[in-house]
mmCIF file of C-alpha atoms and ligand atoms in Angstrom:
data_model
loop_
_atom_site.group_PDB
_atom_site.id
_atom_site.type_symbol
_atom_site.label_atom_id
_atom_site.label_comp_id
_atom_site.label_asym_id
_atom_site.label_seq_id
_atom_site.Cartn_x
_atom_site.Cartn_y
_atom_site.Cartn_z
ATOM 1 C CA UNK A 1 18.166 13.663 -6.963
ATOM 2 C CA UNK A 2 18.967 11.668 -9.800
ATOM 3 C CA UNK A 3 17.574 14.267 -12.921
ATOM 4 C CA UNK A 4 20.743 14.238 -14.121
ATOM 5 C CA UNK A 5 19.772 10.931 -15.652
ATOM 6 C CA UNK A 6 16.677 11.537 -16.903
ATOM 7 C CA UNK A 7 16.556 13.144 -20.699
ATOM 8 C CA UNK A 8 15.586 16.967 -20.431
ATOM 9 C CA UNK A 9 11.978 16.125 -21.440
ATOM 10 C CA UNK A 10 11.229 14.126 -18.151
ATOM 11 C CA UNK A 11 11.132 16.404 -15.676
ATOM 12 C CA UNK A 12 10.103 15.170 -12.008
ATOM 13 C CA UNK A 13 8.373 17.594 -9.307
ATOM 14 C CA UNK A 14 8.602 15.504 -5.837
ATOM 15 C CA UNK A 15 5.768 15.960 -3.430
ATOM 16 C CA UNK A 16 4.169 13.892 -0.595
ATOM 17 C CA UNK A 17 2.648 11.375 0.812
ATOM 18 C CA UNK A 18 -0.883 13.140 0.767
ATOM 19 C CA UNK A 19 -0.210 14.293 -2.918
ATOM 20 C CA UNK A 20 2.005 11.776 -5.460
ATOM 21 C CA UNK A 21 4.815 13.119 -7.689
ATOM 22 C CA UNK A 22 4.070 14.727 -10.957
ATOM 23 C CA UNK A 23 5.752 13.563 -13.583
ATOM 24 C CA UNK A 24 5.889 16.059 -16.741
ATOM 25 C CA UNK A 25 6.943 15.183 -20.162
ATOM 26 C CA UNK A 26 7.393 17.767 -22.169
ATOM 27 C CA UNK A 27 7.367 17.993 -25.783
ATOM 28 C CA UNK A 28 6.496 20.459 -29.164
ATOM 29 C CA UNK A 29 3.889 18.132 -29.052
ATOM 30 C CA UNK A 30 2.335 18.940 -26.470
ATOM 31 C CA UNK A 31 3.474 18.227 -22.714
ATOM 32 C CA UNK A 32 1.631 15.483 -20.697
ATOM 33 C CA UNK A 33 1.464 15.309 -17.202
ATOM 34 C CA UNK A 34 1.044 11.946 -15.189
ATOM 35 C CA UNK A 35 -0.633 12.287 -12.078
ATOM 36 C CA UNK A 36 -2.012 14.798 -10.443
ATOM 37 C CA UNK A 37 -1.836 15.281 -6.633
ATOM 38 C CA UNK A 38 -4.679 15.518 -3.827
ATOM 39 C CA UNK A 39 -7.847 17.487 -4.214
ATOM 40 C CA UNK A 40 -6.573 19.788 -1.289
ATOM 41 C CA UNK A 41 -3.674 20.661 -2.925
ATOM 42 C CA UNK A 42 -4.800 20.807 -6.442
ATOM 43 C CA UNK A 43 -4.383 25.018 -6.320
ATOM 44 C CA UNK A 44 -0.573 24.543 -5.123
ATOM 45 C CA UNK A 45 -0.483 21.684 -7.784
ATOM 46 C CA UNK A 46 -1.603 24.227 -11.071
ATOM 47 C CA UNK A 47 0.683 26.559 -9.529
ATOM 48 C CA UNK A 48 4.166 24.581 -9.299
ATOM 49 C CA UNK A 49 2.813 23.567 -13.358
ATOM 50 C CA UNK A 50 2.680 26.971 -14.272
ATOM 51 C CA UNK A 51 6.314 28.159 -12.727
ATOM 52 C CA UNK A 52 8.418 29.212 -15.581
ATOM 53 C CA UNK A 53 10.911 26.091 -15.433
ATOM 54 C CA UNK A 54 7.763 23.824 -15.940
ATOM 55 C CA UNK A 55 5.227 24.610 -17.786
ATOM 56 C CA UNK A 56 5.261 28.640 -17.739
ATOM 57 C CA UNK A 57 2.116 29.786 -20.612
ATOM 58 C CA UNK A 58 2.288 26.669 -22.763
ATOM 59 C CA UNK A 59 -1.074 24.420 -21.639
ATOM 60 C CA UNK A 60 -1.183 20.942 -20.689
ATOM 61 C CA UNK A 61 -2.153 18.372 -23.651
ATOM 62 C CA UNK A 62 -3.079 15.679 -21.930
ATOM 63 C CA UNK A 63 -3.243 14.480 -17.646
ATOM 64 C CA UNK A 64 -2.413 10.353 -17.290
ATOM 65 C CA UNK A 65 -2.981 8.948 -14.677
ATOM 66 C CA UNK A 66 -1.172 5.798 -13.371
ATOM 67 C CA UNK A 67 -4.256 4.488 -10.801
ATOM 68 C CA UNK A 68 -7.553 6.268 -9.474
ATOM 69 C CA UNK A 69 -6.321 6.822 -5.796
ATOM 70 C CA UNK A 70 -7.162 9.966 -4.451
ATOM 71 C CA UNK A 71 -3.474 11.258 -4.043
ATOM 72 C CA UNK A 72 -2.845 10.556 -7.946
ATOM 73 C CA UNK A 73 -5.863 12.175 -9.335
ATOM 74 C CA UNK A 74 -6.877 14.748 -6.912
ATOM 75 C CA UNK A 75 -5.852 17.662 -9.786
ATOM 76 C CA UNK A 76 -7.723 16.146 -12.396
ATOM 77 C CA UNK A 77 -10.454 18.453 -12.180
ATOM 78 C CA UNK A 78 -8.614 21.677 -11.490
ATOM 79 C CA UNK A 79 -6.270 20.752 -14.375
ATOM 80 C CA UNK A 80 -8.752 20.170 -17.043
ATOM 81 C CA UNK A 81 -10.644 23.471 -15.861
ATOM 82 C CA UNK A 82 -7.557 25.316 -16.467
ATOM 83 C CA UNK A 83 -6.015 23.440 -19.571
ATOM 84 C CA UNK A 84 -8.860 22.093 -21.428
ATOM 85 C CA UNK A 85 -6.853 18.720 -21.978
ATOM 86 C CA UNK A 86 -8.040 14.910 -21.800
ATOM 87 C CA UNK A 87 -7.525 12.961 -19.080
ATOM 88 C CA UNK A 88 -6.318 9.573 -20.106
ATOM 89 C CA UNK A 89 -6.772 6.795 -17.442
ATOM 90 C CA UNK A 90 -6.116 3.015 -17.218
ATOM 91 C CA UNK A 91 -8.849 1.214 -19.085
ATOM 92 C CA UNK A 92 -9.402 -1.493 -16.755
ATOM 93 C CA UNK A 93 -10.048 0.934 -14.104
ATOM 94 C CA UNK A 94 -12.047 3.751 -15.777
ATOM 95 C CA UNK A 95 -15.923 1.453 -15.313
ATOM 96 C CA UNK A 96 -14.715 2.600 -11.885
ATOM 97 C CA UNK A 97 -14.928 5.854 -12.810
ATOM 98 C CA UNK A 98 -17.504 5.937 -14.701
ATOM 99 C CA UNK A 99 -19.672 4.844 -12.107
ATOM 100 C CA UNK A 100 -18.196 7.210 -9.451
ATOM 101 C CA UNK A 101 -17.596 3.874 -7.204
ATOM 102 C CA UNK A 102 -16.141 5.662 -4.248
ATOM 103 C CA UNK A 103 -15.517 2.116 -2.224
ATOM 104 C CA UNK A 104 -13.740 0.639 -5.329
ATOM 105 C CA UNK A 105 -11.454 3.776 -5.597
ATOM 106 C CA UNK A 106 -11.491 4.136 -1.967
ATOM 107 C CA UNK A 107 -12.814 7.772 -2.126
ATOM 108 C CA UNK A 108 -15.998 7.807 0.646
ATOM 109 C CA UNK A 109 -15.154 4.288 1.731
ATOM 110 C CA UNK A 110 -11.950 5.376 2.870
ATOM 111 C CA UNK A 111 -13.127 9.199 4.044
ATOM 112 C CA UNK A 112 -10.791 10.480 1.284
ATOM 113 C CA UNK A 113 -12.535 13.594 -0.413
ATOM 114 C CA UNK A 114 -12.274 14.021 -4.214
ATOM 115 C CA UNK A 115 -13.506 16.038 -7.429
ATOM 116 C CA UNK A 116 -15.261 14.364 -9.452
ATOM 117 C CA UNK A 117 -13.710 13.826 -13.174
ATOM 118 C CA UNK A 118 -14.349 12.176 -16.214
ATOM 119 C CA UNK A 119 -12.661 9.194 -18.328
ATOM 120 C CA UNK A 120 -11.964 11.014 -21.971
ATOM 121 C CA UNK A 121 -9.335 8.380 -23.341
ATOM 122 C CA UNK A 122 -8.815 4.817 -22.107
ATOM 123 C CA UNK A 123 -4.929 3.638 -21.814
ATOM 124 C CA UNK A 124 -5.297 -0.604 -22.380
ATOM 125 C CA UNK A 125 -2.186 -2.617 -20.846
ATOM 126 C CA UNK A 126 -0.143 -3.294 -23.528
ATOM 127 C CA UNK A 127 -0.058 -0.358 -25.564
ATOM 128 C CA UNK A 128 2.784 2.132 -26.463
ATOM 129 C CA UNK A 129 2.679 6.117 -25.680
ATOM 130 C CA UNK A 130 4.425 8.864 -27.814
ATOM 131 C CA UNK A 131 4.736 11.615 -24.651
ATOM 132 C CA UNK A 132 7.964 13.865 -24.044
ATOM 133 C CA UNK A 133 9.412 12.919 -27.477
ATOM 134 C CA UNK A 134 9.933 9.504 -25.915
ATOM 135 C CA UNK A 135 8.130 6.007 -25.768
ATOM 136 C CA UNK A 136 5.830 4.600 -23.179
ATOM 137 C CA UNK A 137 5.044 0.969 -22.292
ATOM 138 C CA UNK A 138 1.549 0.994 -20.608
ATOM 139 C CA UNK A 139 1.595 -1.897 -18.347
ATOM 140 C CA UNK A 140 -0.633 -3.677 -16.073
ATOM 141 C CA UNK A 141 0.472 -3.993 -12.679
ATOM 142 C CA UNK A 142 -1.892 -4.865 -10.548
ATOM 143 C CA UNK A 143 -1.822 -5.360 -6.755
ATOM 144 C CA UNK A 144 -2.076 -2.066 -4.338
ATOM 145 C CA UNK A 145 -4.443 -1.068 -7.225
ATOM 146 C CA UNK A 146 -6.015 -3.437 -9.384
ATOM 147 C CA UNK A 147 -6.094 -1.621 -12.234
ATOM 148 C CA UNK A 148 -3.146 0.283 -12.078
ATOM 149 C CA UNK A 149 -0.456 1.002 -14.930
ATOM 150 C CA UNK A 150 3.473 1.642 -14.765
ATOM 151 C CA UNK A 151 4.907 3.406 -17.894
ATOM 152 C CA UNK A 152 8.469 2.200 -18.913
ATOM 153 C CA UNK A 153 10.488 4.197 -21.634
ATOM 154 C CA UNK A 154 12.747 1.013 -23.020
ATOM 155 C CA UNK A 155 15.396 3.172 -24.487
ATOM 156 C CA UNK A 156 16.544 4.969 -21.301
ATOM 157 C CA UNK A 157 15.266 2.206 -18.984
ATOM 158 C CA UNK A 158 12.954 4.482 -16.990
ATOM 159 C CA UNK A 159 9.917 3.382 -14.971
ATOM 160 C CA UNK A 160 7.198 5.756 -13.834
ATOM 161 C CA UNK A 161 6.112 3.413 -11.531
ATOM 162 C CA UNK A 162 3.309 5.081 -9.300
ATOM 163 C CA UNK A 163 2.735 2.554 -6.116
ATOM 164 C CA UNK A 164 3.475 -0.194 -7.361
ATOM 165 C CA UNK A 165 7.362 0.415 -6.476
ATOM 166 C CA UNK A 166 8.838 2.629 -4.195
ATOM 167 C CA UNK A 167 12.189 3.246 -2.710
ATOM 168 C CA UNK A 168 11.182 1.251 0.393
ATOM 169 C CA UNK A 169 7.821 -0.135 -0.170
ATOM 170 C CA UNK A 170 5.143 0.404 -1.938
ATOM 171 C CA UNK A 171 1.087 1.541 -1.446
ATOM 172 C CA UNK A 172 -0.963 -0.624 1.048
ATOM 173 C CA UNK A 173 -2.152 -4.051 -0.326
ATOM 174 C CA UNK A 174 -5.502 -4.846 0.733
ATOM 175 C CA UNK A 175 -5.952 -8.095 2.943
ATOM 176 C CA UNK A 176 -6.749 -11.327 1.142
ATOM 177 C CA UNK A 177 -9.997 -11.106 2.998
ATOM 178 C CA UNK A 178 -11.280 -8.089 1.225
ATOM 179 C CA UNK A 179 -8.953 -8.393 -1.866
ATOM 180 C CA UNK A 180 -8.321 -12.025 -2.759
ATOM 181 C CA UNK A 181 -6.165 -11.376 -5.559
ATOM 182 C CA UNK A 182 -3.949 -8.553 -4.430
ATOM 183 C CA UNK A 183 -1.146 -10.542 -2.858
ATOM 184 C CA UNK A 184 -0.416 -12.306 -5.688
ATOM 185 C CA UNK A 185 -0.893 -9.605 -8.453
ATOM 186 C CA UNK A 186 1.086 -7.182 -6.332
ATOM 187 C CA UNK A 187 4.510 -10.035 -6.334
ATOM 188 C CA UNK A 188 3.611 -10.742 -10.377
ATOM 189 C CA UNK A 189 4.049 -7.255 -10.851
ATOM 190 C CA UNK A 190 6.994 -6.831 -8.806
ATOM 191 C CA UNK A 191 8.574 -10.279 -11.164
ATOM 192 C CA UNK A 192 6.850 -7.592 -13.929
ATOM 193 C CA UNK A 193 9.675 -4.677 -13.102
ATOM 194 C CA UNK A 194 12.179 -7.179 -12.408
ATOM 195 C CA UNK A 195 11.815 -8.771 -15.720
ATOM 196 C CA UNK A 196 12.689 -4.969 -17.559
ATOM 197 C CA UNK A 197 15.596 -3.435 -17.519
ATOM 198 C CA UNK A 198 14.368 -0.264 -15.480
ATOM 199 C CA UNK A 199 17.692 2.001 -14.815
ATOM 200 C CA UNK A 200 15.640 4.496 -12.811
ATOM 201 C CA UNK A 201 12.382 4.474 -11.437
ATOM 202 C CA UNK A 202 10.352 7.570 -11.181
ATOM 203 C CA UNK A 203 7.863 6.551 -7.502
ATOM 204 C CA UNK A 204 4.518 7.953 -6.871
ATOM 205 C CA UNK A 205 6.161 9.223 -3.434
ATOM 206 C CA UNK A 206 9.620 9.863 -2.478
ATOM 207 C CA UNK A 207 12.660 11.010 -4.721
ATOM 208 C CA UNK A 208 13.584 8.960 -7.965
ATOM 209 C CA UNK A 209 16.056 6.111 -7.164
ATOM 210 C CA UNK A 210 18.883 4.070 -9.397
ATOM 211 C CA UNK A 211 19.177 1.207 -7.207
ATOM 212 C CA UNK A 212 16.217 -0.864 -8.603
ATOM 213 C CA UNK A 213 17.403 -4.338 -7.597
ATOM 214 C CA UNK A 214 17.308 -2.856 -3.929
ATOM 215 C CA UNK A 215 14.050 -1.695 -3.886
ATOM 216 C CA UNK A 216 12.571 -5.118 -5.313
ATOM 217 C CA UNK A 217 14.543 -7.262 -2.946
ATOM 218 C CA UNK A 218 12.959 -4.830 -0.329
ATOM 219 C CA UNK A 219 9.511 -4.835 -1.375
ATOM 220 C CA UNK A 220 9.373 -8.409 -2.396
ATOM 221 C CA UNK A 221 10.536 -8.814 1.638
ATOM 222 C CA UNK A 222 7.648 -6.969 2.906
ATOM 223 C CA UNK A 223 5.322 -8.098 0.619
ATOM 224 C CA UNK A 224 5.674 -11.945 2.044
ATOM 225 C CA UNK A 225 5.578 -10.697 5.474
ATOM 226 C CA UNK A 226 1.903 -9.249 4.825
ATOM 227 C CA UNK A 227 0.903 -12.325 2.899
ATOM 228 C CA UNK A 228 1.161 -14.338 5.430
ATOM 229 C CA UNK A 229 -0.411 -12.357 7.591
ATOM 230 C CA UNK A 230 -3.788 -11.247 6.919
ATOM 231 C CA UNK A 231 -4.528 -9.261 10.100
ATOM 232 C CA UNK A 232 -0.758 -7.275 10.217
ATOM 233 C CA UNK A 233 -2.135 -6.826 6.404
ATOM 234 C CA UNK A 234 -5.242 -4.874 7.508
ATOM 235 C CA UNK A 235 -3.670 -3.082 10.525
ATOM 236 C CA UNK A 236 -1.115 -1.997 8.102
ATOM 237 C CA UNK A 237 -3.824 -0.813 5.494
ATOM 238 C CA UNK A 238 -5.816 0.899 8.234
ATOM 239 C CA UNK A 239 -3.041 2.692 9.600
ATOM 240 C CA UNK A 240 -1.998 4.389 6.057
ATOM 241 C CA UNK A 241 -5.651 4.974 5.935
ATOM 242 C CA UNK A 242 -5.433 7.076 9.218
ATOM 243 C CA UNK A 243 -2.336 8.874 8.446
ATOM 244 C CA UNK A 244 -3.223 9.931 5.070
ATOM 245 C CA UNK A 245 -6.528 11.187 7.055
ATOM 246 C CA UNK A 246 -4.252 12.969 9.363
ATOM 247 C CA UNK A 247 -2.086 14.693 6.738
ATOM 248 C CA UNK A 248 -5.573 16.181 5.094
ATOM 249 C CA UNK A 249 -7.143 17.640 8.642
ATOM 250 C CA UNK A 250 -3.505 17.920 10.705
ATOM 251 C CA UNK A 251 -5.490 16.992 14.315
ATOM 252 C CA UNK A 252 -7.873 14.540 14.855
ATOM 253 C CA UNK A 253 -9.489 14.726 18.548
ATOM 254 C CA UNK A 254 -8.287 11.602 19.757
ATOM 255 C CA UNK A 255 -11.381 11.614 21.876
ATOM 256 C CA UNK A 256 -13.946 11.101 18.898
ATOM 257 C CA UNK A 257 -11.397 8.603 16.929
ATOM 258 C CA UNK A 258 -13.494 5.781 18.181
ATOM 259 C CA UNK A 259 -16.217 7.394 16.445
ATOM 260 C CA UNK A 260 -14.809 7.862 13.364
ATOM 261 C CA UNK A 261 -13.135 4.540 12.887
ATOM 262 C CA UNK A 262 -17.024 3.499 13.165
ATOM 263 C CA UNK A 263 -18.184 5.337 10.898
ATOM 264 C CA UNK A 264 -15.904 5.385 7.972
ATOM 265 C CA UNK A 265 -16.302 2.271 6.213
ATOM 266 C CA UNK A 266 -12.975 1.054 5.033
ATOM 267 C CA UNK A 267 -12.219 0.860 9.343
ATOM 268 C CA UNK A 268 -15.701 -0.672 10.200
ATOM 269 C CA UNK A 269 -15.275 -3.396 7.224
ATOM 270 C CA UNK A 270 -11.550 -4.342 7.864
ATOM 271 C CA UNK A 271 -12.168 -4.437 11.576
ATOM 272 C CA UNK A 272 -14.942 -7.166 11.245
ATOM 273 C CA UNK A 273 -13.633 -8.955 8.848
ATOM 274 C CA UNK A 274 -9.667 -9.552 10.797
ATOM 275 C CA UNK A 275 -9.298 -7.619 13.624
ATOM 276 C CA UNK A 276 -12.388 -7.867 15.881
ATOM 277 C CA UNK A 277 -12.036 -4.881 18.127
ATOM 278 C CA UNK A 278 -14.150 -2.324 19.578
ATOM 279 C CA UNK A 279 -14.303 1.036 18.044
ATOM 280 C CA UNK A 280 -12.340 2.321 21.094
ATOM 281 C CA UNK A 281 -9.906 -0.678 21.133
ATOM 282 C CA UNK A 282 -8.879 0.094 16.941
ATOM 283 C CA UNK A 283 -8.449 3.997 17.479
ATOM 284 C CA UNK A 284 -5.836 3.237 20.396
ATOM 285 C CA UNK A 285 -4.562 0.681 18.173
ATOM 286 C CA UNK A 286 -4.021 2.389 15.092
ATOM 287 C CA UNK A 287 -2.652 5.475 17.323
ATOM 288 C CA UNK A 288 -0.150 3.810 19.091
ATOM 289 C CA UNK A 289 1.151 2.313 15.865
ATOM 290 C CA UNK A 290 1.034 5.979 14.453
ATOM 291 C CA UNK A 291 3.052 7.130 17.722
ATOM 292 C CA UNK A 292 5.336 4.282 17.869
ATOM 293 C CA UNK A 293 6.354 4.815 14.225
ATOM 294 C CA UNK A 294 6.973 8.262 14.906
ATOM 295 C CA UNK A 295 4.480 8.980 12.201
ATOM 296 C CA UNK A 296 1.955 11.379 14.855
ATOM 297 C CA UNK A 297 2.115 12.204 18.460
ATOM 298 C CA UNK A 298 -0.540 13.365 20.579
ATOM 299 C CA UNK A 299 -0.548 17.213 21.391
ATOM 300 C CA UNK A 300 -3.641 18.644 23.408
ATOM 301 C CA UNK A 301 -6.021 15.380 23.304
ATOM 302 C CA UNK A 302 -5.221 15.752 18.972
ATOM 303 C CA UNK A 303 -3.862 13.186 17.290
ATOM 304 C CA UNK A 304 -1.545 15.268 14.990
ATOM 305 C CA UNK A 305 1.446 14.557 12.420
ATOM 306 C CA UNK A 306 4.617 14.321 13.820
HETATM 307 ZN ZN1 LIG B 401 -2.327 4.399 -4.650
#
């Protein structure tokens, strides 16, 4: 854990891959929290806010979110129930929003299950944030989410970088066939990070990390390995797709996976647009990539975590 070089007002609560991290800056001011967790575990969410080291009484003023995905805005809802406080959400993607698009956000398209929440102020790339006593540089960076923002605090060099930079990796970018732009928005906003002087980055999943240099010689790696491959791009998306599906229900009946990868539109669509294969031959796909990564095994005829 690297907290020790964070200023006391940034104060990071690690979580999973089915919810992201929660970032809380804390302030007289008010605290704000950025991002929010998965609908499913929004209860667990409001409750590691309200332990005494976090939040204790004093409310929320304000939820930001760095991208619409499921696993960063799941809490929303729950949160503003409970707190009463704005949401503030990247302006380029709150029309998205606003319009409930659940392919856009990948919500029903991708079988993901969410609460539906409001826009109430619009963050613009390009503007500065006064949260946790400190300053925030909203930027764009586009690519696993096209309207996604990174916040970067200048002064201590900190990114809170949601999925657009991990320690190894970063969230699924969608194939060029169903995202033509994502490729080369997602390695612009990698150049993006590299271009700041980012001392520590605060991830969407896994544990904040120092070694930024690493982690962008890493993910600029991977990220030319699925650009040039289109199809290895969409089994890779679909796969994520299935685990994070996986983490929600733990089992799937590996008997009615075939139906389910036809039915759920984010399979169907990627399937007939690169990969071509029947129903049955993309569930045994997608599992055997799950099993060989060590990612699920098969208990019982259920596809299940490992
Ligand atoms: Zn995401």
């Amino acid at each position: 854990m690297t907290g020790t070089r964070l200023p006391a007002s940034v104060q990071v609560i690690v979580r999973d891959w089915l919810s992201a991290n929660h970032v809380v800056l804390k302030s007289a001011e008010g605290h704000v929290l950025v991002d929010t967790g998965y609908v499913s575990h929004a209860p667990l969410t409001a409750a590691l806010l309200a332990e005494p080291h976090v939040l204790g009484d004093v409310p929320l003023a304000l939820i930001v979110n760095t991208h619409g995905h499921s696993d960063h805005v799941g809490g929303n809802a729950t949160l503003q129930r409970r707190y009463g406080c704005p949401i503030a959400f990247p302006a380029a993607e709150a029309p998205l929003v606003d319009a409930w698009d659940e392919r856009a956000l990948l919500y029903g398209y991708a079988d993901q299950t969410m609460e539906r929440f409001g826009v109430d102020l619009r963050i613009a790339a390009g503007t500065r944030h006064r949260w946790g006593d400190l300053e925030w540089d909203a930027l764009a960076a586009p690519g696993h989410d096209m309207g996604a923002l990174v916040f970067f605090n200048a002064a201590h060099g900190i990114l809170i970088a949601g999925d657009a930079l991990w320690a190894d990796g970063f969230g699924f970018v969608m194939p060029r066939a169903i995202e033509p732009n994502g490729m080369d928005a997602a390695a612009a906003t990698l150049d993006l990070i590299g271009s700041l002087d980012a001392r520590v980055v605060i991830p969407g999943h896994g544990e904040p990390f120092v070694d930024v240099a690493g982690a962008l010689a890493r993910a600029r790696s991977r990220l030319a390995s699925f650009a040039a491959d289109d199809v290895r791009t969409a089994r890779h998306a679909l796969k994520v797709i299935l685990m994070f599906h996986l983490l929600d229900v733990r089992a799937e009946p590996v008997a009615t996976l075939p139906a389910y990868v036809a039915r759920v539109p984010m399979y169907a669509e990627l399937n007939a647009a690169l990969l071509g294969l029947s129903p049955t031959a993309l569930a045994e796909l997608l599992a055997a990539d799950l099993v060989r990564a060590q990612a699920a095994r098969v208990d019982n005829g259920m596809l299940v975590p490992a």
